[in-house]
Short mmCIF file of C-alpha atoms in Angstrom, two decimals:
data_model
loop_
_atom_site.label_atom_id
_atom_site.label_comp_id
_atom_site.label_asym_id
_atom_site.label_seq_id
_atom_site.Cartn_x
_atom_site.Cartn_y
_atom_site.Cartn_z
CA MET A 1 0.00 0.00 0.00
CA LYS A 2 2.88 2.30 0.85
CA LYS A 3 4.57 1.56 -2.50
CA ILE A 4 1.32 2.28 -4.35
CA PHE A 5 1.03 5.64 -2.54
CA GLN A 6 4.66 6.48 -3.40
CA PHE A 7 4.09 5.55 -7.03
CA ILE A 8 0.97 7.78 -7.20
CA LEU A 9 2.91 10.61 -5.55
CA VAL A 10 5.81 10.33 -8.00
CA LEU A 11 3.40 10.05 -10.93
CA SER A 12 1.57 13.16 -9.72
CA VAL A 13 4.83 15.10 -9.51
CA ILE A 14 5.77 13.96 -13.02
CA LEU A 15 2.36 14.91 -14.41
CA VAL A 16 2.43 18.28 -12.67
CA SER A 17 5.94 18.89 -14.06
CA MET A 18 4.79 17.87 -17.52
CA ASN A 19 1.79 20.20 -17.27
CA VAL A 20 3.99 23.08 -16.11
CA TYR A 21 6.42 22.40 -18.96
CA SER A 22 3.57 22.13 -21.45
CA PHE A 23 2.05 25.35 -20.17
CA CYS A 24 5.37 27.20 -20.46
CA GLU A 25 5.94 25.81 -23.94
CA ALA A 26 2.39 26.71 -24.98
CA ALA A 27 2.72 30.17 -23.49
CA ALA A 28 5.76 30.92 -25.63
CA ALA A 29 4.52 32.56 -28.82
CA ARG A 30 6.13 31.18 -32.00
CA ILE A 31 7.22 33.83 -34.50
CA ALA A 32 8.33 33.28 -38.08
CA VAL A 33 10.32 36.19 -39.54
CA LEU A 34 10.08 35.86 -43.32
CA PRO A 35 12.79 37.19 -45.64
CA PHE A 36 11.79 40.68 -46.77
CA GLN A 37 11.25 41.34 -50.47
CA ILE A 38 13.97 43.76 -51.67
CA ASN A 39 13.09 46.07 -54.57
CA ALA A 40 16.30 47.70 -55.75
CA GLU A 41 18.58 48.05 -58.75
CA LYS A 42 21.57 46.74 -56.78
CA ASP A 43 22.05 43.59 -54.71
CA PHE A 44 21.07 44.29 -51.09
CA ALA A 45 20.85 40.66 -49.94
CA PHE A 46 22.89 41.63 -46.85
CA LEU A 47 19.99 43.86 -45.75
CA GLN A 48 17.55 40.98 -46.18
CA ASP A 49 19.67 38.81 -43.87
CA GLY A 50 20.30 41.70 -41.50
CA ILE A 51 16.59 42.45 -41.08
CA GLN A 52 15.81 38.80 -40.25
CA ASP A 53 18.69 38.60 -37.77
CA MET A 54 17.83 41.89 -36.08
CA LEU A 55 14.13 41.09 -35.65
CA GLY A 56 14.99 37.62 -34.42
CA SER A 57 17.40 38.85 -31.77
CA ARG A 58 15.18 41.76 -30.66
CA LEU A 59 12.00 39.66 -30.32
CA SER A 60 13.39 36.49 -28.74
CA TRP A 61 12.21 36.33 -25.10
CA GLU A 62 12.90 33.36 -22.85
CA ASN A 63 9.72 31.37 -22.06
CA LYS A 64 7.67 34.11 -23.74
CA VAL A 65 8.59 34.43 -27.42
CA PHE A 66 10.27 31.76 -29.52
CA VAL A 67 11.69 32.93 -32.86
CA ILE A 68 11.80 30.09 -35.38
CA ASP A 69 15.26 29.44 -36.83
CA LYS A 70 15.97 31.58 -39.91
CA ASN A 71 17.14 28.65 -42.04
CA THR A 72 13.98 26.70 -41.21
CA VAL A 73 11.86 29.71 -42.20
CA ASN A 74 13.73 30.28 -45.45
CA THR A 75 13.43 26.61 -46.40
CA ALA A 76 9.68 26.69 -45.81
CA ALA A 77 9.41 29.95 -47.76
CA LYS A 78 10.85 28.28 -50.88
CA SER A 79 7.83 25.95 -50.95
CA PHE A 80 5.47 28.86 -51.59
CA GLU A 81 7.35 30.97 -54.15
CA ASN A 82 4.27 31.04 -56.42
CA PHE A 83 2.30 32.93 -53.78
CA SER A 84 2.72 36.51 -52.56
CA GLY A 85 1.67 38.96 -49.88
CA LYS A 86 -0.47 37.90 -46.95
CA SER A 87 -1.54 34.62 -48.57
CA ARG A 88 2.08 33.48 -48.85
CA ALA A 89 2.86 34.58 -45.31
CA LEU A 90 -0.10 32.66 -43.88
CA LEU A 91 0.83 29.50 -45.79
CA ILE A 92 4.42 29.64 -44.53
CA GLY A 93 3.26 30.39 -41.00
CA GLY A 94 0.84 27.47 -41.10
CA LYS A 95 3.55 25.07 -42.25
CA LEU A 96 5.82 26.22 -39.43
CA ASN A 97 3.04 26.10 -36.82
CA ALA A 98 3.72 29.77 -36.04
CA ASP A 99 1.50 32.01 -33.93
CA TYR A 100 2.76 35.20 -35.60
CA ILE A 101 4.34 35.97 -38.94
CA ILE A 102 6.45 38.99 -39.83
CA TYR A 103 6.84 39.89 -43.49
CA GLY A 104 7.31 42.93 -45.67
CA SER A 105 9.28 44.68 -48.36
CA LEU A 106 12.07 47.22 -48.68
CA THR A 107 12.15 49.54 -51.72
CA LEU A 108 15.41 51.36 -52.43
CA LEU A 109 15.69 54.30 -54.82
CA GLY A 110 19.05 56.04 -54.79
CA ASP A 111 19.79 56.98 -51.18
CA THR A 112 16.14 56.89 -50.12
CA ALA A 113 14.12 53.91 -48.97
CA SER A 114 10.57 52.81 -48.22
CA ILE A 115 9.82 50.15 -45.59
CA ASP A 116 6.55 48.19 -45.58
CA ALA A 117 6.40 45.60 -42.77
CA LYS A 118 3.72 43.83 -40.79
CA ILE A 119 3.33 41.32 -37.95
CA THR A 120 0.12 39.34 -38.19
CA ASP A 121 -1.57 37.01 -35.74
CA ILE A 122 -2.03 33.85 -37.82
CA THR A 123 -5.41 33.22 -36.18
CA GLY A 124 -6.63 36.64 -37.32
CA LYS A 125 -7.94 37.47 -33.84
CA ASN A 126 -5.76 40.56 -33.34
CA GLU A 127 -5.17 43.57 -35.55
CA PRO A 128 -1.76 43.53 -37.27
CA THR A 129 1.00 45.89 -36.17
CA THR A 130 2.49 47.66 -39.18
CA ILE A 131 5.24 49.99 -40.27
CA PHE A 132 4.97 51.90 -43.53
CA LYS A 133 7.77 54.42 -43.60
CA GLN A 134 9.54 56.47 -46.25
CA ILE A 135 12.96 57.56 -45.09
CA ASN A 136 15.62 59.91 -46.38
CA SER A 137 18.58 57.55 -46.42
CA ILE A 138 19.43 53.86 -46.51
CA GLY A 139 21.18 54.42 -43.20
CA GLN A 140 17.82 54.76 -41.49
CA VAL A 141 16.63 51.26 -42.47
CA ILE A 142 18.16 49.42 -39.52
CA PRO A 143 17.07 52.02 -36.90
CA GLU A 144 13.51 51.90 -38.26
CA ILE A 145 13.46 48.09 -38.14
CA ASN A 146 14.75 48.33 -34.58
CA LYS A 147 11.87 50.69 -33.71
CA PHE A 148 9.46 48.24 -35.37
CA ALA A 149 10.77 45.46 -33.12
CA THR A 150 10.35 47.73 -30.08
CA ASP A 151 6.75 48.45 -31.08
CA ILE A 152 6.05 44.72 -31.46
CA ASN A 153 7.51 44.02 -28.02
CA THR A 154 5.44 46.80 -26.48
CA ILE A 155 2.13 46.47 -28.32
CA VAL A 156 1.90 42.76 -29.12
CA PHE A 157 3.78 41.15 -26.22
CA HIS A 158 3.44 43.92 -23.60
CA ARG A 159 7.17 43.77 -22.97
CA GLY A 160 8.24 46.90 -21.16
CA ALA A 161 6.18 50.08 -21.11
CA PRO A 162 5.80 53.07 -23.42
CA GLN A 163 7.94 56.09 -22.60
CA PRO A 164 6.10 58.51 -20.32
CA PHE A 165 5.43 62.10 -21.32
CA GLN A 166 8.44 64.30 -20.62
CA PRO A 167 7.98 67.43 -18.52
CA ALA A 168 8.73 70.79 -20.04
CA GLN A 169 12.42 71.23 -20.72
CA SER A 170 14.43 74.29 -21.54
CA ALA A 171 17.60 74.86 -23.45
CA THR A 172 19.48 77.68 -25.09
CA PRO A 173 20.99 76.45 -28.35
CA ASN A 174 23.90 78.36 -29.79
CA GLN A 175 22.19 80.16 -32.68
CA GLU A 176 22.72 83.47 -34.35
CA PHE A 177 21.61 85.66 -37.18
CA ILE A 178 23.36 85.03 -40.49
CA SER A 179 24.83 87.77 -42.63
CA LYS A 180 22.82 89.36 -45.42
CA SER A 181 22.56 87.78 -48.84
CA ASP A 182 21.45 89.25 -52.16
CA GLN A 183 19.96 85.97 -53.46
CA ASN A 184 17.17 85.31 -50.93
CA PHE A 185 14.28 86.25 -53.22
CA VAL A 186 13.69 85.86 -56.92
CA ILE A 187 11.59 88.87 -57.87
CA MET A 188 9.09 88.01 -60.58
CA GLU A 189 7.61 91.50 -60.66
CA SER A 190 9.12 94.83 -59.65
CA LYS A 191 8.56 94.39 -55.92
CA ASP A 192 11.18 95.43 -53.41
CA LYS A 193 12.06 92.41 -51.29
CA PRO A 194 14.46 92.43 -48.33
CA GLN A 195 17.65 90.43 -48.07
CA THR A 196 18.13 89.58 -44.38
CA PHE A 197 17.65 85.97 -43.31
CA TRP A 198 18.08 83.89 -40.18
CA LYS A 199 18.81 80.19 -39.85
CA SER A 200 18.50 77.93 -36.82
CA LYS A 201 20.77 75.14 -35.75
CA SER A 202 20.07 71.65 -37.18
CA PHE A 203 17.54 69.48 -35.37
CA GLU A 204 18.09 65.72 -35.26
CA HIS A 205 14.58 64.90 -36.48
CA SER A 206 12.19 65.81 -39.28
CA ILE A 207 10.01 68.86 -38.66
CA VAL A 208 6.59 67.77 -39.93
CA GLY A 209 4.60 70.98 -39.38
CA MET A 210 4.64 74.26 -37.47
CA ASP A 211 2.59 77.31 -36.50
CA PHE A 212 2.91 80.43 -34.36
CA GLY A 213 1.07 81.91 -31.36
CA ASP A 214 1.29 82.92 -27.71
CA VAL A 215 0.48 79.46 -26.38
CA ASN A 216 1.56 80.15 -22.78
CA ASN A 217 0.07 83.66 -22.38
CA ASP A 218 3.37 85.33 -21.51
CA GLY A 219 2.87 88.12 -24.03
CA ILE A 220 5.45 86.68 -26.46
CA LYS A 221 4.43 84.50 -29.39
CA GLU A 222 6.06 81.10 -29.71
CA THR A 223 6.95 78.81 -32.60
CA VAL A 224 5.20 75.47 -32.17
CA TYR A 225 6.43 72.61 -34.32
CA ILE A 226 5.94 68.86 -34.43
CA SER A 227 8.18 65.96 -35.28
CA ASN A 228 6.55 62.61 -36.02
CA HIS A 229 6.15 61.87 -32.32
CA ALA A 230 6.48 65.04 -30.22
CA VAL A 231 5.42 68.70 -29.92
CA TYR A 232 8.13 71.35 -29.43
CA ILE A 233 7.63 74.94 -28.29
CA TYR A 234 10.37 77.51 -29.01
CA GLN A 235 10.64 81.22 -28.29
CA ASN A 236 12.75 83.68 -30.28
CA THR A 237 13.78 86.76 -28.32
CA ASN A 238 16.99 88.81 -28.22
CA ASN A 239 18.47 86.77 -31.08
CA SER A 240 18.10 83.61 -29.00
CA PHE A 241 15.88 80.78 -30.26
CA LYS A 242 15.35 78.56 -27.22
CA GLN A 243 13.20 75.55 -26.44
CA ILE A 244 10.79 76.20 -23.58
CA ALA A 245 8.79 72.97 -23.72
CA LYS A 246 8.68 69.51 -25.27
CA ILE A 247 5.29 67.86 -24.78
CA ALA A 248 2.95 65.11 -25.97
CA GLU A 249 5.66 62.58 -26.78
CA ASN A 250 4.14 59.46 -28.28
CA ARG A 251 6.12 56.73 -30.08
CA ILE A 252 3.04 54.96 -31.45
CA ASN A 253 0.96 57.59 -33.24
CA ASP A 254 2.23 59.63 -36.18
CA TYR A 255 1.82 63.42 -36.02
CA ILE A 256 0.97 65.00 -39.40
CA GLY A 257 -0.16 68.59 -38.75
CA VAL A 258 -0.14 71.34 -36.11
CA ASP A 259 -2.09 74.61 -35.83
CA VAL A 260 -2.40 77.33 -33.18
CA ALA A 261 -5.40 79.59 -32.46
CA ASP A 262 -7.79 80.61 -29.69
CA ILE A 263 -10.93 78.95 -31.07
CA ASN A 264 -12.72 78.40 -27.74
CA ASN A 265 -12.35 82.14 -26.98
CA ASN A 266 -10.97 81.79 -23.47
CA GLY A 267 -7.92 83.96 -24.15
CA THR A 268 -5.39 81.12 -24.48
CA PRO A 269 -4.56 79.75 -27.94
CA GLU A 270 -5.05 76.02 -28.33
CA ILE A 271 -2.54 73.71 -30.04
CA PHE A 272 -4.33 71.45 -32.55
CA VAL A 273 -2.31 68.33 -33.43
CA SER A 274 -3.61 66.15 -36.24
CA SER A 275 -2.41 62.60 -35.80
CA LEU A 276 -2.74 59.09 -37.24
CA VAL A 277 -2.79 55.75 -35.42
CA GLN A 278 0.16 53.45 -35.98
CA GLY A 279 -1.36 51.79 -39.06
CA LYS A 280 -1.86 55.24 -40.65
CA ASN A 281 -5.48 54.37 -41.46
CA LYS A 282 -7.38 56.37 -38.83
CA ALA A 283 -7.21 59.89 -37.42
CA SER A 284 -6.52 60.18 -33.71
CA SER A 285 -5.99 63.90 -33.19
CA PHE A 286 -5.80 65.92 -29.98
CA VAL A 287 -5.91 69.49 -28.68
CA ILE A 288 -3.60 70.95 -26.00
CA GLU A 289 -4.11 74.10 -23.93
CA TYR A 290 -1.97 75.81 -21.29
CA ASP A 291 -3.65 76.33 -17.89
CA GLY A 292 -1.07 78.71 -16.44
CA ALA A 293 1.15 75.94 -15.08
CA LYS A 294 1.19 73.08 -17.58
CA TYR A 295 -0.06 71.97 -20.98
CA ASN A 296 -3.21 69.85 -20.76
CA THR A 297 -4.84 67.64 -23.38
CA ILE A 298 -8.41 68.98 -23.59
CA ILE A 299 -9.49 66.84 -26.57
CA ASP A 300 -8.06 63.39 -27.21
CA ARG A 301 -8.44 60.63 -29.83
CA SER A 302 -10.48 62.82 -32.13
CA PRO A 303 -11.43 61.37 -35.57
CA TRP A 304 -10.99 64.83 -37.18
CA TYR A 305 -8.14 66.41 -39.10
CA TYR A 306 -7.73 70.05 -37.96
CA ARG A 307 -6.52 73.08 -39.91
CA VAL A 308 -6.59 76.69 -38.69
CA VAL A 309 -7.04 79.10 -41.61
CA LYS A 310 -5.84 82.64 -40.95
CA PRO A 311 -7.25 85.19 -43.41
CA VAL A 312 -5.52 88.53 -43.98
CA THR A 313 -8.32 90.26 -42.09
CA GLY A 314 -10.61 88.79 -39.49
CA ARG A 315 -10.31 86.04 -36.89
CA PRO A 316 -8.71 82.64 -37.50
CA VAL A 317 -11.15 79.94 -38.59
CA LEU A 318 -10.93 76.29 -37.55
CA MET A 319 -11.75 73.88 -40.36
CA ALA A 320 -11.89 70.12 -39.97
CA GLN A 321 -12.52 66.92 -41.86
CA LYS A 322 -13.48 63.57 -40.36
CA GLN A 323 -11.45 60.40 -40.97
CA GLU A 324 -13.02 57.23 -39.65
CA TYR A 325 -11.11 53.96 -39.24
CA ARG A 326 -10.55 52.24 -42.60
CA ARG A 327 -13.37 54.20 -44.21
CA GLY A 328 -12.73 55.87 -47.53
CA ASP A 329 -9.68 58.01 -48.14
CA ILE A 330 -8.43 61.46 -47.12
CA TYR A 331 -11.03 63.13 -49.37
CA SER A 332 -14.09 61.05 -48.51
CA SER A 333 -15.62 63.40 -45.91
CA PRO A 334 -16.86 66.99 -46.28
CA ILE A 335 -14.92 69.92 -44.81
CA SER A 336 -16.65 72.04 -42.18
CA ILE A 337 -16.03 75.19 -40.18
CA MET A 338 -15.81 74.19 -36.51
CA VAL A 339 -16.95 76.15 -33.48
CA SER A 340 -16.53 75.55 -29.76
CA ASP A 341 -18.97 75.51 -26.88
CA GLY A 342 -16.08 75.88 -24.45
CA SER A 343 -15.49 72.16 -23.92
CA LYS A 344 -15.63 70.56 -27.38
CA TYR A 345 -15.57 71.40 -31.09
CA PHE A 346 -18.37 70.63 -33.50
CA PRO A 347 -19.16 71.41 -37.16
CA GLU A 348 -21.17 74.58 -37.74
CA LYS A 349 -21.16 74.87 -41.52
CA MET A 350 -20.10 72.62 -44.38
CA VAL A 351 -17.89 74.55 -46.82
CA ILE A 352 -16.61 71.86 -49.23
CA LYS A 353 -18.52 68.67 -50.04
CA ALA A 354 -16.92 65.24 -49.78
CA GLY A 355 -14.57 63.97 -52.45
CA LEU A 356 -13.03 67.26 -53.61
CA THR A 357 -10.10 68.17 -51.40
CA ASN A 358 -8.42 67.64 -48.04
CA VAL A 359 -8.54 70.18 -45.23
CA PHE A 360 -4.74 70.38 -44.84
CA GLY A 361 -4.41 72.22 -48.16
CA ILE A 362 -6.91 75.04 -47.61
CA GLY A 363 -6.53 78.83 -47.68
CA TYR A 364 -9.16 81.56 -47.36
CA GLY A 365 -9.25 85.05 -48.87
CA ASP A 366 -11.12 87.81 -50.74
CA LEU A 367 -9.39 87.33 -54.08
CA GLU A 368 -11.88 89.38 -56.14
CA LYS A 369 -12.01 92.22 -53.56
CA ASN A 370 -15.81 92.07 -53.53
CA GLY A 371 -16.26 91.24 -49.87
CA GLN A 372 -16.74 87.52 -50.61
CA LYS A 373 -14.10 85.15 -49.34
CA SER A 374 -13.14 82.26 -51.60
CA ILE A 375 -11.60 78.99 -50.51
CA ILE A 376 -8.28 78.25 -52.20
CA ALA A 377 -7.28 74.59 -51.94
CA PHE A 378 -5.15 71.87 -53.46
CA ASP A 379 -7.02 69.27 -55.49
CA LYS A 380 -6.11 65.57 -55.47
CA ASN A 381 -3.20 66.15 -57.86
CA ASP A 382 -1.58 69.11 -56.03
CA TYR A 383 -3.05 71.70 -58.41
CA ILE A 384 -4.44 74.84 -56.78
CA SER A 385 -8.21 75.31 -57.19
CA ILE A 386 -10.67 78.02 -56.20
CA PHE A 387 -14.02 77.16 -54.61
CA ASN A 388 -16.72 79.82 -54.54
CA ASN A 389 -19.33 77.31 -53.37
CA PRO A 390 -19.23 73.91 -51.62
CA THR A 391 -20.09 71.81 -54.66
CA GLY A 392 -17.10 72.28 -56.91
CA SER A 393 -14.20 74.42 -58.08
CA SER A 394 -14.62 77.42 -60.36
CA TRP A 395 -10.97 77.42 -61.45
CA THR A 396 -8.05 74.97 -61.32
CA GLY A 397 -4.43 75.72 -62.18
CA THR A 398 -2.03 73.71 -64.31
CA THR A 399 1.12 73.98 -62.18
CA LYS A 400 1.80 71.57 -59.34
CA PHE A 401 2.87 72.91 -55.96
CA GLY A 402 3.30 71.39 -52.53
CA GLY A 403 4.83 67.96 -52.11
CA ASN A 404 4.04 66.56 -48.68
CA MET A 405 5.60 63.42 -47.21
CA SER A 406 2.87 62.67 -44.63
CA ARG A 407 0.52 60.01 -45.91
CA PHE A 408 -2.55 57.92 -45.21
CA LEU A 409 -2.69 54.18 -45.98
CA ILE A 410 -5.72 52.82 -47.82
CA GLU A 411 -6.56 49.16 -47.36
CA PRO A 412 -6.43 47.35 -50.73
CA ASP A 413 -9.67 46.02 -52.22
CA ASP A 414 -7.94 42.86 -53.44
CA PRO A 415 -7.87 40.34 -50.53
CA THR A 416 -4.76 38.69 -52.02
CA ASN A 417 -2.87 41.99 -51.91
CA ASP A 418 -1.70 42.88 -48.43
CA HIS A 419 0.13 46.10 -49.36
CA PRO A 420 -1.75 49.30 -48.47
CA VAL A 421 -1.99 52.10 -51.01
CA PRO A 422 -0.32 55.35 -49.85
CA GLN A 423 -2.19 58.63 -50.30
CA TYR A 424 -0.25 61.84 -49.63
CA TYR A 425 -1.80 64.79 -47.84
CA PRO A 426 -1.63 68.22 -49.48
CA MET A 427 0.59 70.90 -47.99
CA ARG A 428 -0.53 74.07 -46.29
CA LEU A 429 -1.62 77.18 -48.23
CA ARG A 430 -1.63 80.62 -46.65
CA THR A 431 -2.99 83.99 -47.76
CA ALA A 432 -1.14 87.22 -47.04
CA ASP A 433 -0.50 90.77 -48.21
CA THR A 434 3.27 90.80 -47.86
CA ASP A 435 3.84 94.13 -49.63
CA GLN A 436 0.74 95.79 -48.10
CA ASP A 437 -0.67 96.91 -51.46
CA GLY A 438 -4.20 95.67 -50.69
CA GLU A 439 -3.87 92.64 -53.00
CA ILE A 440 -4.28 89.16 -51.55
CA GLU A 441 -1.37 86.81 -52.27
CA VAL A 442 -1.50 83.04 -52.04
CA ILE A 443 1.69 81.67 -50.49
CA THR A 444 2.65 78.08 -51.20
CA ALA A 445 5.61 75.74 -50.93
CA ALA A 446 7.00 73.99 -54.00
CA ASN A 447 9.08 70.85 -53.48
CA TYR A 448 10.93 69.47 -56.48
CA ALA A 449 11.44 65.76 -57.10
CA LYS A 450 14.87 64.24 -56.92
CA ALA A 451 14.24 62.21 -60.08
CA LYS A 452 11.76 62.50 -62.93
CA THR A 453 11.07 58.78 -62.96
CA MET A 454 9.97 57.56 -59.57
CA VAL A 455 8.58 54.34 -58.12
CA LYS A 456 4.79 54.53 -57.82
CA GLY A 457 3.75 55.72 -54.38
CA PHE A 458 7.32 56.71 -53.48
CA ARG A 459 8.40 60.34 -53.10
CA SER A 460 11.75 62.02 -52.83
CA PHE A 461 12.55 65.76 -52.93
CA ASN A 462 15.93 67.46 -52.88
CA LYS A 463 15.20 71.18 -53.43
CA SER A 464 12.38 73.60 -52.75
CA GLN A 465 11.21 77.20 -52.50
CA ILE A 466 8.31 79.33 -51.31
CA GLN A 467 6.31 81.07 -54.03
CA ALA A 468 3.82 83.95 -53.86
CA LEU A 469 0.97 84.01 -56.39
CA GLY A 470 -1.33 86.89 -57.29
CA TRP A 471 -4.88 86.56 -58.70
CA ASP A 472 -5.88 88.59 -61.78
CA SER A 473 -9.39 87.14 -62.41
CA LEU A 474 -7.99 84.84 -65.13
CA GLY A 475 -5.67 82.83 -62.95
CA PHE A 476 -2.73 83.00 -60.60
CA LYS A 477 0.46 84.68 -61.71
CA PRO A 478 3.85 84.39 -59.98
CA LEU A 479 4.90 87.46 -57.97
CA TRP A 480 8.02 86.41 -56.09
CA ALA A 481 9.76 83.34 -54.75
CA THR A 482 12.46 82.60 -52.22
CA ARG A 483 15.83 81.38 -53.40
CA SER A 484 16.06 77.65 -54.10
CA LEU A 485 16.62 75.77 -50.86
CA SER A 486 18.47 72.49 -50.45
CA GLY A 487 16.05 69.98 -48.97
CA ARG A 488 12.29 69.72 -48.63
CA ILE A 489 9.97 72.37 -47.16
CA SER A 490 7.57 70.80 -44.67
CA ASP A 491 5.68 73.91 -43.49
CA PHE A 492 5.83 77.70 -43.14
CA PHE A 493 4.12 80.69 -41.55
CA ILE A 494 4.17 84.48 -41.98
CA GLU A 495 4.49 86.32 -38.67
CA ASP A 496 6.72 88.59 -36.59
CA PHE A 497 8.85 85.57 -35.76
CA ASP A 498 11.48 87.30 -33.60
CA ASN A 499 9.06 89.78 -32.00
CA ASP A 500 10.92 92.82 -33.38
CA GLY A 501 8.00 94.46 -35.19
CA VAL A 502 9.07 93.20 -38.65
CA THR A 503 7.19 90.39 -40.42
CA GLU A 504 9.11 87.32 -41.57
CA ILE A 505 8.28 84.28 -43.65
CA VAL A 506 9.44 81.33 -41.56
CA ILE A 507 10.14 77.99 -43.23
CA SER A 508 10.92 74.52 -41.88
CA VAL A 509 13.31 72.64 -44.18
CA VAL A 510 14.04 68.92 -43.94
CA THR A 511 17.46 67.91 -45.26
CA LYS A 512 18.54 64.43 -46.28
CA GLY A 513 21.41 62.29 -45.00
CA THR A 514 23.43 60.01 -47.30
CA ALA A 515 25.91 58.02 -45.17
CA LEU A 516 25.09 54.31 -44.99
CA PHE A 517 23.93 53.19 -41.50
CA SER A 518 24.86 56.53 -39.95
CA SER A 519 22.63 59.20 -41.42
CA LYS A 520 19.70 60.57 -39.47
CA PRO A 521 16.99 63.01 -40.55
CA LYS A 522 17.88 66.64 -40.00
CA SER A 523 15.84 69.82 -40.14
CA HIS A 524 16.34 73.51 -39.65
CA ILE A 525 14.22 76.65 -39.64
CA VAL A 526 14.99 79.64 -41.83
CA ALA A 527 13.34 83.07 -41.68
CA TYR A 528 13.34 85.89 -44.27
CA GLU A 529 12.25 89.43 -43.49
CA LEU A 530 9.40 90.57 -45.72
CA THR A 531 9.62 94.27 -44.96
CA LYS A 532 12.69 96.40 -44.33
CA SER A 533 13.37 97.80 -40.94
CA LYS A 534 13.30 101.56 -40.75
#
């Protein structure tokens, strides 16, 4: 009887141990990292191997995540060479008994690159985590893949925690005014343009958008700009351009636009940040306001794109356009003027019907000088149009302007095609009277492509300028332009930037790196005086 009891006890221990082992083995998620498709004129097989190795090493987690051996994955992949996209990935994952599959492509054009990657739950229960990124140099490929691995660890496997918001920081970069130049403006008519310009230091990130306003109620207007994942507030006084706050840091969402205005009429300008979720297929915007001590998020996870339009005369107007999750494209909703009841924003009047334009590329002005304001906006092809009513344009130009890099991803209609279709947002338009002659000017950026022949859906710009256009009832005519700038213009505004009583046009320029595995995006801000000091 004693031996029977001992046998049952030993058997119980063995069974419990087996169950614990089975549980631990079952709990470990199996990941198959497929070889990425490389689209390039040269042989970049080393990148294909490097991406697999990096993702494998970054995702492997003892007793939690098991990364299937690369050689085993590549052997299985050869069995399904006649398939492509998600279908191929699922077949390979099924053969390997994987829980998750990672697959994607890397497109290389010159020194620029486009990464399209996805991790998918093979059961289809969870939404995929994606990266769809266009970068300015091949050297950014590995850092972006590393960030993708970090996102997978955080979002999919809850490994570690997202970085908390940083408190306001201050710094005083070493910056100074640059000497005068006689090539700042190309005068297209006999208009006297000034020569003085100012340039900031280089920033180690891409400036995506910027605006201007007294966002902390200290009596001095600040420059507010966004990178892809943070909001920066700078103040320019006494020839010193210093950071006074860095807020709303978020590694997951992608910031695509920023605007500043007091729309809720409480005396403090709000900061409107238009943002996309990680998959770039849904708006998740937010609004920040200073309460006298800190910057608070007063609206969060909004499905609207925001754009503040500042006419030459009159108050700023908030316009917005709704973008629901995976519904339509960036043009599929009407554009409305928004008003505030003090706690939220809601549409008051529809100004452009759905399907015509996107709110990011809208200006507002009395072009005909008849007391009626027209909407000036980019159409779907980056041509400037005029809308005198909500139903359609009354005039469309034949010259392309703009050239934004922020984009929305449209889910493909073909279920066998797992690659989203990129759709680029238009750039900002502004109206101004820079020479104070009573004539409204439309101010726009013009980014010029690096190559005439480009891969579909892939953009690259290497020079740019700001242009001013005048309306003569028949169309727009060029008035003046800034000198050609090296790099891509991402945004601009026309204000008294350095608070000295003289108006400047202030431009954010994104430059490109070229060194393999070492280059990082860089930006700077340049300002040109539009009127001469007396």
